[in-house]
Amino acid sequence: MNYTFLDNAATTPMDKEVIEEINDKMINVFGNASSTNFYGRQAKGVLETSRHTIAQSIGAKDTEIVFTSGGTESDNTAIISTALSRSEQGKHIITTAVEHEAVMKSMAYLENLGFDVTYLKPNEEGSITSEQVQSSLTDETILVSVMYGNNETGAINPISEIGELLKDSQALFHVDAVQAYGNYDLDVNDLHVDFLSTSAHKINGPKFIGFLYIRDGIVIPSYLKGGDQETKRRAGTENVPAIAGFAKAVELISGVDKQKLQEKYFGYKKIIFDILRQNDIKFEVNGSTKIESLNQILNIYLPGIERGILLTRLDIDGYGISGGSACTAGSLEPSHVISAMFGEESPRLNESIRISFGKYNNEEEIKNFSEALVKIVKDLDNIN
C-alpha cells in the first residue's frame, strides 16, 4: 500500500540533501566547536557558517541566533528566562489562549511562581487583534508572547502591528514562528520582535534542533546551566551535524517563492472543499477560509463523525493525518485551541481533524485523499 503523509504540521520528512549534509559532517567534522585544536576549529567554522545562513533567512545578525534543541526549548527559554530575569520590573505577561503547549505550559509554570498571565481569547477564525494586546497592557507587563500562525488551524496573527505597538513599551515581544518559518517570508526587523522561535523539523530538516532569535542588546540568562557555549546564552555542546543540516534545509527553502507556495497549498484546500461539496458532505472550517493564513494547515469539522474512528479508518486506508497538535494528539485529548475558539462544550472538539501539506505532496494525492475521506464519512454516517 502506498501511504500518503498529510501530517506535515507535526513534522516533515528530511530532504535527501539535508541527510547527505548531516552524514558528511558526522563523518568528517566530529570535533567539539569549543575546542581550540584543528578539529574544534573545523567544527567552529561549520557552526558559524551555518549561523550566518540562518541569520540571513530572517534578516538578523549572526550574533542574534542561538541554537537550541527545537521550538519547545526556544519558547521555554524566551518566556521563562525573560520573566525570571525581569520580575523586578513587573510580573504581568500577555499571551493567547491558542498557543502551542510549549508556551501554555511555560505560562502555567510562571503562574505558579506568582506571575499574572492574561490569555487573549481568539475570534472564531482563531486569531487575535493588536487592539486586544493594547487594552491588556499595564505598567507591569514585561512580556508579550503571540504565535505567528497557529499549528492547529493555520490562523495568522497581526505580528507586525503588535510589534509596532510594543516599541514604546517595556514589554519584550516573543513570537513562536515554528509553523510559519519556511512557509512565509519573515524579517525580524519588519516584525519588530525581540525573540523568535523556530524548529528545523518543520522545514524538512532534522529533529531536535532549532534556534531562538534574541535581538541584540537583550540579555537573558542561559536557560540551561553548564558551559559557556553560544556566547553564554545556551549551555551544552553544539550539535554541529544537525546545525549544518538545518542550514542546508534553510538554503533549500530560501529560493522558494513563499507566495506561490501558499497559493499551491490554498489550491489543495480548494480541491478538498470541492470534492466534499460535490458529494454533499457536511463540513465547516475551523479557522479562516481566506488565503491570508498558513495554508499548509487545514482543520475541518465533520458533524457527527467521531475523530478517533475517522483517524483510524484513514490510517488503515493509507492516509496519515491528525486530530490536532502532535504534542497532545497522541492522547486524543480535546484541543485547547478549538475549545478557546468555540467553547468547551462544542462538538467540534471531538469531530474535527487536521490535514497539513508539505513539499512532497501533489494534487493527485490530495484528490485521492478527498475521495477516501468522502467514502469513509459516508460509511460512518450510515452506521450512525
Coordinates of C-alpha atoms in Angstrom, one line a residue:
M1 CA 0.0 0.0 0.0
N2 CA 1.2 3.5 -0.8
Y3 CA 1.0 5.6 2.3
T4 CA 0.3 9.3 1.9
F5 CA 1.7 11.6 4.6
L6 CA -0.6 14.6 5.3
D7 CA 0.6 15.5 8.8
N8 CA 3.4 18.0 7.9
A9 CA 2.4 20.3 10.7
A10 CA 3.6 17.6 13.1
T11 CA 6.9 17.0 11.3
T12 CA 8.2 16.9 7.7
P13 CA 10.4 14.2 6.0
M14 CA 14.0 15.2 5.8
D15 CA 15.2 16.3 2.4
K16 CA 17.8 13.9 0.9
E17 CA 20.3 16.8 0.6
V18 CA 19.9 17.5 4.3
I19 CA 20.6 13.9 5.1
E20 CA 23.7 13.9 3.0
E21 CA 24.9 17.1 4.6
I22 CA 24.4 15.7 8.1
N23 CA 26.1 12.4 7.2
D24 CA 29.1 14.3 5.8
K25 CA 29.5 16.4 8.9
M26 CA 29.1 13.4 11.2
I27 CA 31.9 11.6 9.4
N28 CA 34.2 14.5 8.6
V29 CA 33.6 17.2 11.2
F30 CA 33.4 15.5 14.6
G31 CA 35.3 18.0 16.7
N32 CA 33.9 20.0 19.6
A33 CA 33.3 23.5 18.4
S34 CA 34.6 24.9 21.7
S35 CA 38.0 23.1 21.3
T36 CA 40.9 25.2 20.0
N37 CA 42.6 22.3 18.1
F38 CA 42.2 21.7 14.4
Y39 CA 39.1 19.6 14.8
G40 CA 37.5 22.1 17.0
R41 CA 38.3 25.0 14.7
Q42 CA 36.9 23.0 11.8
A43 CA 33.6 22.4 13.7
K44 CA 33.5 26.0 14.7
G45 CA 33.8 27.1 11.1
V46 CA 30.8 24.9 10.1
L47 CA 28.9 26.2 13.1
E48 CA 29.4 29.9 12.2
T49 CA 28.8 29.4 8.5
S50 CA 25.5 27.7 9.3
R51 CA 24.6 30.5 11.8
H52 CA 25.2 33.1 9.1
T53 CA 23.0 31.3 6.6
I54 CA 20.2 31.0 9.1
A55 CA 20.5 34.6 10.3
Q56 CA 20.2 35.9 6.8
S57 CA 16.9 34.0 6.4
I58 CA 15.2 36.3 8.9
G59 CA 17.1 39.5 8.4
A60 CA 19.0 39.0 11.6
K61 CA 22.6 39.5 12.7
D62 CA 24.7 36.3 13.2
T63 CA 25.1 37.3 16.9
E64 CA 21.3 37.2 17.3
I65 CA 21.0 33.5 16.6
V66 CA 21.2 31.0 19.5
F67 CA 20.9 27.3 18.6
T68 CA 18.6 25.2 20.7
S69 CA 17.1 21.7 20.7
G70 CA 14.0 23.0 18.9
G71 CA 10.8 25.0 19.3
T72 CA 10.0 23.9 22.8
E73 CA 13.3 24.9 24.3
S74 CA 13.3 28.2 22.3
D75 CA 9.8 29.0 23.6
N76 CA 10.7 28.0 27.2
T77 CA 13.9 30.0 27.1
A78 CA 12.4 33.2 25.8
I79 CA 9.4 33.1 28.2
I80 CA 10.8 31.7 31.4
S81 CA 14.3 33.3 31.3
T82 CA 12.8 36.7 30.4
A83 CA 10.1 36.5 33.2
L84 CA 12.5 35.4 35.9
S85 CA 15.2 38.0 35.0
R86 CA 12.8 40.9 34.7
S87 CA 10.4 40.2 37.6
E88 CA 11.5 43.4 39.4
Q89 CA 10.1 45.4 36.5
G90 CA 6.7 43.7 36.7
K91 CA 5.0 40.3 36.8
H92 CA 2.4 40.6 34.1
I93 CA 2.6 38.6 30.8
I94 CA 0.2 38.6 27.8
T95 CA -0.3 35.7 25.6
T96 CA -3.2 34.0 23.7
A97 CA -5.4 31.1 24.6
V98 CA -4.4 29.2 21.5
E99 CA -0.6 29.0 21.8
H100 CA 1.4 25.8 21.5
E101 CA 1.8 23.7 24.6
A102 CA 5.4 24.8 24.9
V103 CA 4.1 28.3 25.5
M104 CA 1.0 27.4 27.5
K105 CA 2.9 25.2 30.0
S106 CA 5.6 27.8 30.4
M107 CA 2.9 30.3 31.3
A108 CA 1.3 27.8 33.8
Y109 CA 4.7 27.3 35.4
L110 CA 5.2 31.1 35.8
E111 CA 1.7 31.5 37.2
N112 CA 2.7 29.0 39.9
L113 CA 5.6 31.3 40.7
G114 CA 3.3 34.3 41.2
F115 CA 3.2 35.8 37.7
D116 CA -0.1 37.2 36.3
V117 CA -0.8 35.9 32.8
T118 CA -3.5 37.4 30.5
Y119 CA -4.8 34.9 27.9
L120 CA -6.3 36.7 25.0
K121 CA -9.4 34.9 23.5
P122 CA -9.4 34.4 19.7
N123 CA -12.2 35.1 17.4
E124 CA -13.9 32.2 15.6
E125 CA -11.2 32.3 12.9
G126 CA -8.6 31.6 15.6
S127 CA -6.7 34.9 15.6
I128 CA -6.4 37.9 18.0
T129 CA -6.0 41.6 17.3
S130 CA -3.5 44.2 18.2
E131 CA -6.3 46.1 20.0
Q132 CA -6.7 43.2 22.4
V133 CA -3.0 43.4 23.2
Q134 CA -3.1 47.2 23.7
S135 CA -6.1 47.0 26.0
S136 CA -4.4 44.4 28.1
L137 CA -1.1 46.2 28.6
T138 CA -0.3 47.5 32.0
D139 CA 2.7 49.2 33.7
E140 CA 3.6 45.7 35.0
T141 CA 3.7 44.0 31.6
I142 CA 7.2 42.6 30.9
L143 CA 6.5 40.2 28.1
V144 CA 4.0 39.5 25.3
S145 CA 4.1 36.1 23.6
V146 CA 1.9 35.6 20.4
M147 CA 2.4 32.9 17.8
Y148 CA 2.8 34.0 14.2
G149 CA 0.5 31.2 12.9
N150 CA -1.4 28.5 14.7
N151 CA -0.3 24.9 14.5
E152 CA -3.8 23.5 14.5
T153 CA -5.8 26.0 12.4
G154 CA -3.3 28.0 10.4
A155 CA -4.7 31.3 11.7
I156 CA -2.3 34.2 11.4
N157 CA -1.9 37.0 14.0
P158 CA -1.0 40.6 13.2
I159 CA 2.5 40.3 14.4
S160 CA 3.9 43.4 12.8
E161 CA 1.1 45.5 14.2
I162 CA 1.7 44.1 17.7
G163 CA 5.4 44.7 17.4
E164 CA 4.9 48.3 16.4
L165 CA 2.5 48.8 19.3
L166 CA 5.1 47.4 21.8
K167 CA 8.1 49.5 20.5
D168 CA 7.4 52.2 23.2
S169 CA 6.6 49.6 25.9
Q170 CA 8.9 48.0 28.4
A171 CA 7.3 44.7 27.4
L172 CA 9.5 42.4 25.3
F173 CA 7.9 40.6 22.3
H174 CA 8.2 36.9 21.7
V175 CA 6.9 35.1 18.6
D176 CA 6.6 31.4 18.2
A177 CA 7.2 31.1 14.4
V178 CA 7.7 27.3 14.3
Q179 CA 4.9 26.8 11.7
A180 CA 5.5 30.0 9.8
Y181 CA 9.2 29.8 9.3
G182 CA 9.9 28.5 5.8
N183 CA 6.3 28.9 4.7
Y184 CA 6.2 32.7 4.9
D185 CA 9.0 35.3 4.4
L186 CA 9.9 36.6 7.9
D187 CA 12.0 39.6 8.7
V188 CA 12.6 40.3 12.4
N189 CA 13.1 44.0 11.8
D190 CA 9.9 44.4 9.9
L191 CA 8.0 42.4 12.5
H192 CA 9.6 44.4 15.4
V193 CA 10.1 41.2 17.5
D194 CA 12.6 40.7 20.3
F195 CA 12.5 36.9 20.3
L196 CA 11.5 34.4 17.6
S197 CA 11.4 30.6 17.9
T198 CA 11.8 28.0 15.2
S199 CA 12.4 24.3 14.7
A200 CA 14.2 22.6 11.8
H201 CA 12.0 19.6 11.5
K202 CA 9.1 21.7 10.2
I203 CA 11.1 22.7 7.1
N204 CA 12.4 19.2 6.1
G205 CA 15.4 19.5 8.4
P206 CA 16.4 17.3 11.3
K207 CA 14.6 16.9 14.6
F208 CA 15.9 18.2 17.9
I209 CA 17.5 21.3 16.5
G210 CA 16.1 24.9 16.2
F211 CA 17.1 28.4 17.0
L212 CA 16.0 31.3 19.2
Y213 CA 16.4 34.8 17.7
I214 CA 17.4 37.2 20.5
R215 CA 17.6 40.8 19.5
D216 CA 21.0 42.5 20.1
G217 CA 21.0 44.3 23.4
I218 CA 18.6 41.9 25.2
V219 CA 20.4 39.9 27.9
I220 CA 18.7 36.9 29.5
P221 CA 20.4 34.1 31.5
S222 CA 21.0 30.8 29.9
Y223 CA 18.0 28.5 30.4
L224 CA 20.4 25.5 30.7
K225 CA 23.1 25.6 33.3
G226 CA 26.5 24.5 32.2
G227 CA 29.2 25.7 29.8
D228 CA 29.6 29.0 28.0
Q229 CA 28.5 27.9 24.5
E230 CA 26.5 30.2 22.3
T231 CA 28.2 33.2 23.9
K232 CA 26.9 32.1 27.3
R233 CA 23.3 32.1 26.2
R234 CA 22.8 28.3 25.8
A235 CA 24.9 25.8 27.6
G236 CA 25.8 22.5 26.0
T237 CA 28.0 21.2 23.2
E238 CA 26.6 22.3 19.9
N239 CA 25.2 19.6 17.6
V240 CA 27.3 20.7 14.6
P241 CA 26.0 18.0 12.1
A242 CA 22.3 18.8 12.9
I243 CA 23.0 22.6 12.7
A244 CA 24.7 22.1 9.3
G245 CA 21.6 20.1 8.2
F246 CA 19.4 22.9 9.5
A247 CA 21.4 25.4 7.4
K248 CA 21.1 23.1 4.3
A249 CA 17.3 23.0 4.8
V250 CA 17.2 26.8 5.0
E251 CA 19.3 27.1 1.8
L252 CA 16.8 24.8 0.0
I253 CA 13.8 26.9 1.1
S254 CA 15.5 30.3 0.5
G255 CA 14.9 30.2 -3.2
V256 CA 11.2 29.2 -2.9
D257 CA 8.6 31.8 -3.7
K258 CA 6.6 31.7 -0.5
Q259 CA 3.6 33.4 -2.0
K260 CA 3.4 30.8 -4.8
L261 CA 3.9 28.1 -2.1
Q262 CA 0.9 29.4 -0.1
E263 CA -1.1 29.6 -3.3
K264 CA -0.3 26.0 -4.1
Y265 CA -1.4 24.9 -0.6
F266 CA -4.5 27.0 -0.9
G267 CA -5.3 25.2 -4.1
Y268 CA -5.0 21.9 -2.2
K269 CA -7.6 23.2 0.3
K270 CA -9.9 24.0 -2.6
I271 CA -9.6 20.5 -4.0
I272 CA -10.7 19.1 -0.7
F273 CA -13.6 21.6 -0.4
D274 CA -14.8 21.0 -3.9
I275 CA -14.8 17.2 -3.6
L276 CA -16.6 17.3 -0.2
R277 CA -19.3 19.6 -1.5
Q278 CA -19.8 17.6 -4.7
N279 CA -20.5 14.6 -2.5
D280 CA -22.8 16.5 -0.1
I281 CA -20.5 16.0 2.8
K282 CA -21.3 18.5 5.6
F283 CA -18.2 20.3 6.9
E284 CA -17.0 23.6 8.3
V285 CA -13.5 25.0 8.5
N286 CA -12.1 25.7 11.9
G287 CA -10.2 28.8 11.1
S288 CA -10.1 31.2 8.1
T289 CA -11.1 30.2 4.6
K290 CA -9.1 33.2 3.2
I291 CA -5.7 32.9 1.6
E292 CA -4.2 35.0 4.4
S293 CA -3.4 32.1 6.7
L294 CA -0.9 29.2 6.9
N295 CA -2.4 27.4 4.0
Q296 CA -0.4 24.2 4.7
I297 CA -2.8 23.6 7.6
L298 CA -6.5 22.8 7.2
N299 CA -8.6 22.0 10.2
I300 CA -12.2 20.8 9.4
Y301 CA -15.2 20.0 11.4
L302 CA -17.3 17.0 10.2
P303 CA -20.5 17.0 12.2
G304 CA -21.4 13.6 13.7
I305 CA -18.1 11.9 12.7
E306 CA -16.0 10.9 15.7
R307 CA -12.4 11.9 15.3
G308 CA -10.7 8.8 16.7
I309 CA -12.7 6.4 14.4
L310 CA -12.1 8.6 11.4
L311 CA -8.3 8.9 12.0
T312 CA -8.1 5.1 12.4
R313 CA -10.1 4.4 9.2
L314 CA -8.0 6.9 7.2
D315 CA -4.8 5.3 8.6
I316 CA -5.9 1.9 7.5
D317 CA -6.6 3.3 4.0
G318 CA -3.1 4.7 3.9
Y319 CA -3.5 8.4 4.9
G320 CA -1.7 9.9 7.8
I321 CA -3.3 13.0 9.3
S322 CA -4.0 14.0 12.9
G323 CA -6.6 15.3 15.2
G324 CA -4.6 18.4 16.2
S325 CA -1.2 19.2 17.7
A326 CA 1.1 16.2 17.6
C327 CA 2.3 17.1 21.1
T328 CA -1.2 16.4 22.5
A329 CA -3.0 14.4 19.8
G330 CA -1.5 11.1 20.9
S331 CA -3.8 11.1 23.9
L332 CA -6.8 12.3 21.8
E333 CA -7.5 14.9 24.4
P334 CA -9.8 17.7 23.3
S335 CA -8.0 20.6 21.6
H336 CA -7.5 23.7 23.8
V337 CA -7.3 25.7 20.5
I338 CA -10.7 24.5 19.3
S339 CA -12.1 24.9 22.8
A340 CA -10.8 28.5 23.0
M341 CA -12.4 29.3 19.6
F342 CA -15.8 27.6 20.1
G343 CA -16.3 26.7 23.8
E344 CA -15.7 23.7 25.9
E345 CA -19.0 22.1 25.0
S346 CA -18.6 22.4 21.3
P347 CA -18.9 19.1 19.3
R348 CA -16.1 20.3 17.2
L349 CA -13.7 19.2 19.9
N350 CA -14.2 15.6 19.1
E351 CA -15.4 15.9 15.5
S352 CA -12.5 17.8 13.9
I353 CA -9.4 16.7 12.0
R354 CA -6.2 18.5 10.9
I355 CA -4.7 17.9 7.4
S356 CA -1.4 19.5 6.7
F357 CA 0.5 19.7 3.4
G358 CA 4.2 19.7 2.6
K359 CA 6.7 19.9 -0.3
Y360 CA 6.3 16.3 -1.3
N361 CA 2.5 16.3 -1.7
N362 CA 0.8 16.7 -5.0
E363 CA -2.7 17.3 -6.4
E364 CA -3.3 13.7 -7.2
E365 CA -2.6 12.7 -3.6
I366 CA -5.0 15.4 -2.4
K367 CA -7.7 14.2 -4.8
N368 CA -7.3 10.6 -3.7
F369 CA -7.3 11.6 -0.1
S370 CA -10.5 13.6 -0.5
E371 CA -12.3 10.7 -2.2
A372 CA -11.2 8.4 0.5
L373 CA -12.5 10.8 3.1
V374 CA -15.8 11.1 1.4
K375 CA -16.2 7.3 1.3
I376 CA -15.3 6.9 5.0
V377 CA -17.6 9.7 6.1
K378 CA -20.5 8.2 4.2
D379 CA -19.8 4.8 5.7
L380 CA -19.7 6.2 9.2
D381 CA -22.9 8.2 8.5
N382 CA -24.7 5.0 7.5
I383 CA -23.5 3.3 10.7
N384 CA -24.7 6.2 12.8

